[in-house]
Coordinates of N, CA and C in Angstrom, one line a residue:
X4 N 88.3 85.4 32.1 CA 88.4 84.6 33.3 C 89.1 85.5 34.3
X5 N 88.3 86.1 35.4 CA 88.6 86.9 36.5 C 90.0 86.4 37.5
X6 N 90.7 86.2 37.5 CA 91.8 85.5 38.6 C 92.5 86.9 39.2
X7 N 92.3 86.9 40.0 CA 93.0 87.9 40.7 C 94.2 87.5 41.2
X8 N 95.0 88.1 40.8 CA 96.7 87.5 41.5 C 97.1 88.4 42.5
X9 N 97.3 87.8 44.1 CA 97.8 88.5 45.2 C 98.8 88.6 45.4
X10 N 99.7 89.2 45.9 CA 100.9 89.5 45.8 C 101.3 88.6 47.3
X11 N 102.2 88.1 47.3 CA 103.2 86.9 47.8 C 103.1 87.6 49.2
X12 N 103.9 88.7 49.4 CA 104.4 89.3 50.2 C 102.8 89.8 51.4
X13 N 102.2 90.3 51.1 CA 101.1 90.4 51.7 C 99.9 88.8 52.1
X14 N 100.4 87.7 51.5 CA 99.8 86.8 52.1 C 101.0 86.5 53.2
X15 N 102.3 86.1 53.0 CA 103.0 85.9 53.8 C 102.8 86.8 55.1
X16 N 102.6 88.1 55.1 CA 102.7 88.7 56.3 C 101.0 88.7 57.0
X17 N 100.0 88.2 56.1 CA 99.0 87.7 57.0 C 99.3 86.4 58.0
X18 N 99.7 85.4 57.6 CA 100.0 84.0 57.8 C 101.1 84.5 59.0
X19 N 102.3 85.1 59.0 CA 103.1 85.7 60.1 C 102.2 86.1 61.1
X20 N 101.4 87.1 60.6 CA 100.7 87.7 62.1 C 99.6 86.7 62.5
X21 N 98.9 85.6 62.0 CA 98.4 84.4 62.5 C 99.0 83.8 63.4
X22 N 99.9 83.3 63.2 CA 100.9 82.8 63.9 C 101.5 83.1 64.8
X23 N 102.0 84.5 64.8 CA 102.3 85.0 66.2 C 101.2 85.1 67.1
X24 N 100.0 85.5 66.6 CA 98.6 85.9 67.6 C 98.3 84.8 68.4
X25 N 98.2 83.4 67.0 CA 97.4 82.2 67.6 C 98.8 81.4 68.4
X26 N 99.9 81.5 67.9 CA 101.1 81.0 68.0 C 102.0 80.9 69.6
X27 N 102.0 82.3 70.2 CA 102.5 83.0 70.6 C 102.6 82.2 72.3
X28 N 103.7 82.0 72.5 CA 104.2 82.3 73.8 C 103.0 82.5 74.5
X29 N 103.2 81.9 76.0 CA 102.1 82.6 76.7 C 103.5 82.6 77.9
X30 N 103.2 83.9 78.8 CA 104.3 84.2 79.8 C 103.7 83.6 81.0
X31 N 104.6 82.7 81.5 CA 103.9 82.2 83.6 C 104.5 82.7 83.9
X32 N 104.2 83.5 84.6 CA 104.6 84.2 86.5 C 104.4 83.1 87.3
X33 N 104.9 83.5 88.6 CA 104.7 83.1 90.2 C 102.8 83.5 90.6
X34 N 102.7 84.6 90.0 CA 101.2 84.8 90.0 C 100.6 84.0 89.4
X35 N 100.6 84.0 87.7 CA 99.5 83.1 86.9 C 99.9 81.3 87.3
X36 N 100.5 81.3 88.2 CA 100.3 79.9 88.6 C 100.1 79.5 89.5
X37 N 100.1 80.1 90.4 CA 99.7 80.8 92.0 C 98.4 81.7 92.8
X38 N 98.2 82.4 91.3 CA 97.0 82.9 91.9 C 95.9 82.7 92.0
X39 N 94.5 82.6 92.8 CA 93.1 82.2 92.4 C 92.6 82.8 91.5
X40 N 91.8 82.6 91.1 CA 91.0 83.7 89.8 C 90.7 84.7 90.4
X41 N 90.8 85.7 89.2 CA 90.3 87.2 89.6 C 89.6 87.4 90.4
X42 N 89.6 88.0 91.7 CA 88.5 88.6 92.7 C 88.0 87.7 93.8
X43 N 89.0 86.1 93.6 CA 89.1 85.3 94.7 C 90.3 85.6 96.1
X44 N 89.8 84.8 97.1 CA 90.7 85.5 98.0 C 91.8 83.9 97.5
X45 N 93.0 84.2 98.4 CA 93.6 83.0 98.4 C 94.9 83.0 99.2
X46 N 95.8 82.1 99.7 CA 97.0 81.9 100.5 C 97.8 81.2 99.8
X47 N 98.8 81.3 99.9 CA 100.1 80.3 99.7 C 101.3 80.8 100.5
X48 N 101.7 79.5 100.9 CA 103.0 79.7 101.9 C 104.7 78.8 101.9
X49 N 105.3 79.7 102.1 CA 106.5 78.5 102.1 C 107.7 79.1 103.2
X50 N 108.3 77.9 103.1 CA 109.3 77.9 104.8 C 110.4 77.2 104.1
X51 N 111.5 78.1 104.5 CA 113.0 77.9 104.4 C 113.5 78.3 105.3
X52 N 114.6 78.7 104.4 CA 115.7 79.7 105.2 C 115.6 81.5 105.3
X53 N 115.9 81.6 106.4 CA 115.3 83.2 107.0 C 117.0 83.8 106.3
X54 N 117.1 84.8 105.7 CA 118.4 85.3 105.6 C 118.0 87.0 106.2
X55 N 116.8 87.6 106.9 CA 116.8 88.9 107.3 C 115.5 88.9 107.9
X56 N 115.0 89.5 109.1 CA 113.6 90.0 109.5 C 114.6 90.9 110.4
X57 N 113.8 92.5 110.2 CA 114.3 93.5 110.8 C 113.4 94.5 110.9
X58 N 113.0 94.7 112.1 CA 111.7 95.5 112.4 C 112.4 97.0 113.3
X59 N 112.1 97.9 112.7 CA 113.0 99.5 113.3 C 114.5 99.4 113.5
X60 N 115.4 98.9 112.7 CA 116.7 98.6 112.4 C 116.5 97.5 113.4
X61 N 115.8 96.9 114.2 CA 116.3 95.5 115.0 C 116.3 94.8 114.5
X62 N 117.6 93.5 114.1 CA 117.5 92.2 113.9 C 117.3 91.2 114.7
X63 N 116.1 90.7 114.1 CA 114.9 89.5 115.2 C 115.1 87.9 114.0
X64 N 115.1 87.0 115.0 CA 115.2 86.0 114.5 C 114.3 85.4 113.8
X65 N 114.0 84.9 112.9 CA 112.5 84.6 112.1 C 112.6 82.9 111.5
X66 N 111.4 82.8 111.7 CA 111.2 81.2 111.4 C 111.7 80.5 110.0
X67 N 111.8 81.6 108.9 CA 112.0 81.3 107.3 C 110.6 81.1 107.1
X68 N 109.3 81.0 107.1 CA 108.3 80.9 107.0 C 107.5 82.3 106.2
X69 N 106.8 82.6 105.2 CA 106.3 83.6 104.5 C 105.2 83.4 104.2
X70 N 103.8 83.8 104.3 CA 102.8 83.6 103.5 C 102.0 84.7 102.7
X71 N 102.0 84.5 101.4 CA 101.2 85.5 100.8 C 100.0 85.7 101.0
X72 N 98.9 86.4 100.8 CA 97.4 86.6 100.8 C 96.9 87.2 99.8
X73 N 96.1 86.9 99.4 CA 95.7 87.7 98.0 C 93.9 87.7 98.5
X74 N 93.3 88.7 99.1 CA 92.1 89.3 99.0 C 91.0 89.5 98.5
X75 N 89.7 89.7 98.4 CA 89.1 90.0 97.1 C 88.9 91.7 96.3
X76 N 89.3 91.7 97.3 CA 89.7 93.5 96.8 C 90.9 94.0 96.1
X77 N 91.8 92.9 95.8 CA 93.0 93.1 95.3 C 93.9 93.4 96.0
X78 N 94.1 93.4 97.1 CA 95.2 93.2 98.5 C 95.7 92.6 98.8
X79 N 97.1 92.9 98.7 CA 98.2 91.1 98.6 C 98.6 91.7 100.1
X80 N 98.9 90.7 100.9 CA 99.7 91.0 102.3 C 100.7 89.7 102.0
X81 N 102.0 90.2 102.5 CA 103.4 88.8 102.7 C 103.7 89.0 104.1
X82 N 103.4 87.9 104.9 CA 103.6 88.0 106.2 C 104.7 87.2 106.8
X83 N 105.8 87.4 107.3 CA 107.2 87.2 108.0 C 107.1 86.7 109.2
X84 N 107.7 85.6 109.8 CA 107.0 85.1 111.2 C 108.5 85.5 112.1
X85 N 108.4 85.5 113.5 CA 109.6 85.2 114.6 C 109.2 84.2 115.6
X86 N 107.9 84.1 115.0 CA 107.7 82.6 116.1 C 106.4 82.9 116.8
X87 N 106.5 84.0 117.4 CA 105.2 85.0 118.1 C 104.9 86.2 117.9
X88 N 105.5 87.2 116.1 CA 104.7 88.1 115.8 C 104.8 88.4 114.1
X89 N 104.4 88.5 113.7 CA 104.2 88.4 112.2 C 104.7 90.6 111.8
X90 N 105.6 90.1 110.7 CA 105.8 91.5 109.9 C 105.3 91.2 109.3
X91 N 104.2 92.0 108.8 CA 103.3 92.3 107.6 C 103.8 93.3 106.4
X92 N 104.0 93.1 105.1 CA 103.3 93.9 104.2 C 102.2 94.3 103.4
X93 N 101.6 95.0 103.0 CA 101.0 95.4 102.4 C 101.2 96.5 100.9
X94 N 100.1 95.5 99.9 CA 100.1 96.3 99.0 C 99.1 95.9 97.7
X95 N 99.0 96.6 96.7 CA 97.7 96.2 96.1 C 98.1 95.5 94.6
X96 N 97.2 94.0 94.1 CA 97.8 93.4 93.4 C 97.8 94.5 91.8
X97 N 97.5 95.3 91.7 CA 97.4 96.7 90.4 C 98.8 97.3 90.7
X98 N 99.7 96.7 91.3 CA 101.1 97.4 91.4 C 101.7 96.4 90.9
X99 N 101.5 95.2 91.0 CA 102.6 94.1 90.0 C 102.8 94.1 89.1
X100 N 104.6 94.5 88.5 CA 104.7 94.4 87.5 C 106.1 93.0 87.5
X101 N 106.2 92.4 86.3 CA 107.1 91.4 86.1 C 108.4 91.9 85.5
X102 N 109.6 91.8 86.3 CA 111.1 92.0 85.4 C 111.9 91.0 85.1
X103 N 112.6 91.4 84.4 CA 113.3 90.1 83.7 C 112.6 88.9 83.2
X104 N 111.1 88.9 83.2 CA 110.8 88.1 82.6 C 110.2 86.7 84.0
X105 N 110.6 86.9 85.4 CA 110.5 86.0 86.2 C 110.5 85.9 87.7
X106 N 110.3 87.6 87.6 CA 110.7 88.5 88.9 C 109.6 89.0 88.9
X107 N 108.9 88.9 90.5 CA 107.5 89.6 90.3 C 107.9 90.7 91.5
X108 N 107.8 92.3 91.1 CA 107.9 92.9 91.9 C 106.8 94.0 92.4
X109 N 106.4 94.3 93.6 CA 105.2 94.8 94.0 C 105.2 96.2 94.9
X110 N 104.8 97.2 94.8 CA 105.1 98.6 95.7 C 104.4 98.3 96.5
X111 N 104.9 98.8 97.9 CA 104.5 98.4 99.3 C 103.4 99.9 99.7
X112 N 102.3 99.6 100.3 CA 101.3 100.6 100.4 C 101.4 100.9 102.1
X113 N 101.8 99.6 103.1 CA 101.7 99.8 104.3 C 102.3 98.8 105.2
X114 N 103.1 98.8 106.3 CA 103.8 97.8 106.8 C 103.1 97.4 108.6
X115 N 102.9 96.3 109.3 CA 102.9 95.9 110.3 C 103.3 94.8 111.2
X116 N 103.5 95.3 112.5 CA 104.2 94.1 112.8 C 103.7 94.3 114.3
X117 N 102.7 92.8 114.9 CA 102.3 92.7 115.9 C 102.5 90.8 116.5
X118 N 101.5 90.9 117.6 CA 101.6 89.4 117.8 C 100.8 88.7 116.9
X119 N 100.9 87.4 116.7 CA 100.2 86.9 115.6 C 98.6 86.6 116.2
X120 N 98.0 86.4 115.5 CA 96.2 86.3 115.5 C 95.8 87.7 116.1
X121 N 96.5 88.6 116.1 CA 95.6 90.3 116.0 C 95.8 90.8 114.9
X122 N 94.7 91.6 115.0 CA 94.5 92.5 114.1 C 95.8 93.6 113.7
X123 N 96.5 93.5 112.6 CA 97.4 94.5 112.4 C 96.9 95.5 111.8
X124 N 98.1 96.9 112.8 CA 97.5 98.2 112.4 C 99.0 99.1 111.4
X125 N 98.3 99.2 110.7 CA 99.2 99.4 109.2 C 99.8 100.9 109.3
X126 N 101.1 101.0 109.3 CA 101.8 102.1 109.2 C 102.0 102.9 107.9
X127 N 100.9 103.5 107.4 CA 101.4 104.0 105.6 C 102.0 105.1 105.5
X128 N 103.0 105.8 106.2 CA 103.7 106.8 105.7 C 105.0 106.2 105.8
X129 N 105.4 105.4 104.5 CA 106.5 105.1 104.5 C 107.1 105.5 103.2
X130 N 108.5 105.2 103.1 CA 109.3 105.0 101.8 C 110.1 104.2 101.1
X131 N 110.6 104.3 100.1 CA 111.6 103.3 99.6 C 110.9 101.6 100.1
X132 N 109.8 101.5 99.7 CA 108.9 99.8 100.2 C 108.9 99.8 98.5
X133 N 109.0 97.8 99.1 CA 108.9 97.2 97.4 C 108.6 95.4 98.0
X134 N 108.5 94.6 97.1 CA 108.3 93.4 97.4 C 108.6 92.5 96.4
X135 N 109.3 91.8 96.6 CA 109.9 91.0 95.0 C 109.9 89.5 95.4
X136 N 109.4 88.7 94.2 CA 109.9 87.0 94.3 C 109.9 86.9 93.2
X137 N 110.7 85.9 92.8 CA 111.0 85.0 91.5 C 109.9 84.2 91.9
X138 N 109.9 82.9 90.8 CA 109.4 81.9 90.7 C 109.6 81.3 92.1
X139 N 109.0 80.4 93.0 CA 109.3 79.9 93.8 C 109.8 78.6 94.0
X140 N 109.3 78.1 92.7 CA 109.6 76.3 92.4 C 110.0 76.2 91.3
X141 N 110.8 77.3 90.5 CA 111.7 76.9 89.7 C 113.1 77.2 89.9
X142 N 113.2 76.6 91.0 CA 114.6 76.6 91.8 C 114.4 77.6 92.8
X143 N 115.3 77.7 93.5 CA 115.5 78.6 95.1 C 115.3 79.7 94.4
X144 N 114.4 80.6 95.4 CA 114.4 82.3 94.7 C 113.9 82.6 96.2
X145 N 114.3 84.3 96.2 CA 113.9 85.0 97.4 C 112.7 85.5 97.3
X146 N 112.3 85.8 98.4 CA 110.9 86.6 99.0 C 111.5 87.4 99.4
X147 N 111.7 88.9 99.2 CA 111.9 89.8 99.9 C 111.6 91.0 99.9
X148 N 110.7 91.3 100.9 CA 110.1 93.0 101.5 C 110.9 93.7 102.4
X149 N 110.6 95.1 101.7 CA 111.5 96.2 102.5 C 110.6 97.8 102.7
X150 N 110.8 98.2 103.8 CA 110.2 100.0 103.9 C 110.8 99.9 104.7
X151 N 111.1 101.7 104.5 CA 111.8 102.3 105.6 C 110.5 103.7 105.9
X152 N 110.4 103.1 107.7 CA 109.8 104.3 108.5 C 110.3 105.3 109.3
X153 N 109.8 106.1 109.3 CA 110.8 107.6 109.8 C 112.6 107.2 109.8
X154 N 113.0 106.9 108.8 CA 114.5 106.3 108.6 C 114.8 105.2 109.1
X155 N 113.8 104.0 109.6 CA 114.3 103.1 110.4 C 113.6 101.8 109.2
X156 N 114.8 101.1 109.1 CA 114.2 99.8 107.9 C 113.6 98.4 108.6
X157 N 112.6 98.6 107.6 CA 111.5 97.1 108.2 C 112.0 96.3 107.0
X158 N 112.5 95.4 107.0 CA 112.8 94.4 105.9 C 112.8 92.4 106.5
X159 N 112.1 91.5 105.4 CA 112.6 90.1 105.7 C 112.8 89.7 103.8
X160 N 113.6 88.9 104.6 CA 113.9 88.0 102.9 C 114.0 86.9 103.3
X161 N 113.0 85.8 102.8 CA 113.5 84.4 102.7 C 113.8 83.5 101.5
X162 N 114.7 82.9 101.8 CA 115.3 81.9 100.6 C 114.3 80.5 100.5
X163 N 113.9 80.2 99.6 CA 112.9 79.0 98.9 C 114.0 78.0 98.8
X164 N 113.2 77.0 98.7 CA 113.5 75.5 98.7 C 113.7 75.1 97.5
X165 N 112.5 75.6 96.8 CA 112.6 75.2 95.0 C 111.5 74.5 95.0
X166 N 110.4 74.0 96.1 CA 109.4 72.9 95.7 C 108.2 74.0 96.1
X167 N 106.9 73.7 95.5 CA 105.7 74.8 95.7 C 105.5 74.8 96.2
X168 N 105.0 76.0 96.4 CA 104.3 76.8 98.0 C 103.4 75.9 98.1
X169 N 102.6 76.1 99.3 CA 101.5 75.1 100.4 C 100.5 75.8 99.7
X170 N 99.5 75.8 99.3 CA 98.4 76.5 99.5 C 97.3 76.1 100.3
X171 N 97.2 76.4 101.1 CA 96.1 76.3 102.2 C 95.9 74.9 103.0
X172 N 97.1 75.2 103.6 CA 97.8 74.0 104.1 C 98.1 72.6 103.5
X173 N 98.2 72.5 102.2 CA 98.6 71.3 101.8 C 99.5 71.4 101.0
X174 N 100.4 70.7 100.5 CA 101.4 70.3 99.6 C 101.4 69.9 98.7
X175 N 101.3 70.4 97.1 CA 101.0 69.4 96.1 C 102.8 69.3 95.3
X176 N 102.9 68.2 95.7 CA 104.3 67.9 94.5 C 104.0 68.5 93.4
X177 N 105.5 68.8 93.2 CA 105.3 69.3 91.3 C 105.2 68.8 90.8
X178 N 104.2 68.8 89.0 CA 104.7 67.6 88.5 C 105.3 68.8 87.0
X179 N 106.5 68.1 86.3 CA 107.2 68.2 85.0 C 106.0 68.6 83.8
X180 N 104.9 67.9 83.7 CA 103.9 67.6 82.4 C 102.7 66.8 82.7
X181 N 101.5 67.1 82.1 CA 100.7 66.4 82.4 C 100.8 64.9 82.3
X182 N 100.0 63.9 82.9 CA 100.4 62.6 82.9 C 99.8 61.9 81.1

């Protein structure tokens, strides 16, 4: 009578690695909940509180208003308002990486800042550019872009409300769990 006897320890560590593979955590970002599917363009926006917009060391007053853009080329722009001209960043979504687990942060490729509904003309010889948000609706978290050109810093950061961004002009309440 053929019975093969397996050793304990090697079924157990199949059944582990089942379990983690099939099992496992899945990580949300501000992106995977936020973003359109791969190679769609898309918007999301939100409006708080302004705590900086600073265009060639000037401090300019700004609405708290930010909107992201996501392209089909993989081109994120976060755009900064003062009422009548938009600071732009620029940078490409193959630079996001996630820290701490909840921080999405992004290297800045090009910065502009004109009146709003023109065409912005993008300044890329910069340095020290980056672009970071937490979660946006799991509680207050910052938006905030920074480059410095020929030594002079372009930076805005706005503070969130904690409820989700607009996407394409509408509001959807959060909800906790599906119904």
């Amino acid at each position: 009578m053929g019975v093969a006897l397996i050793n304990s320890s090697a079924i157990a560590s199949v059944v582990l690695t089942v379990a983690v593979v099939v099992g496992g955590p899945a990580t949300v970002t501000a992106d995977t909940l936020l973003k359109p599917r791969d190679g769609q363009a898309g918007t999301w926006a939100v409006k708080r509180e302004c705590k900086r917009l600073v265009v060639r060391n000037e401090k300019l007053i700004c609405t708290g208003e930010v909107t992201r853009t996501k392209f089909p080329d993989g081109t994120i722009t976060f755009r900064f308002s003062d009422g009548e001209n938009w600071l732009i960043f620029r940078t490409k979504e193959t630079t996001a990486r996630l820290w701490q687990g909840h921080k999405t942060i992004l290297d800045i490729d090009g910065v502009a800042f004109g009146r709003s509904g023109r065409a912005p003309e993008f300044i890329t010889k910069i340095t020290g550019a980056g672009c970071s948000y937490g979660v946006p609706y799991f509680g207050q978290a910052d938006i905030n872009c920074r480059a410095i050109v020929d030594f002079r810093m372009w930076a805005a950061t706005v503070k969130t409300d904690g409820r989700l961004p607009v996407p394409d002009s509408e509001y959807i309440p959060p909800t906790r769990s599906a119904p």
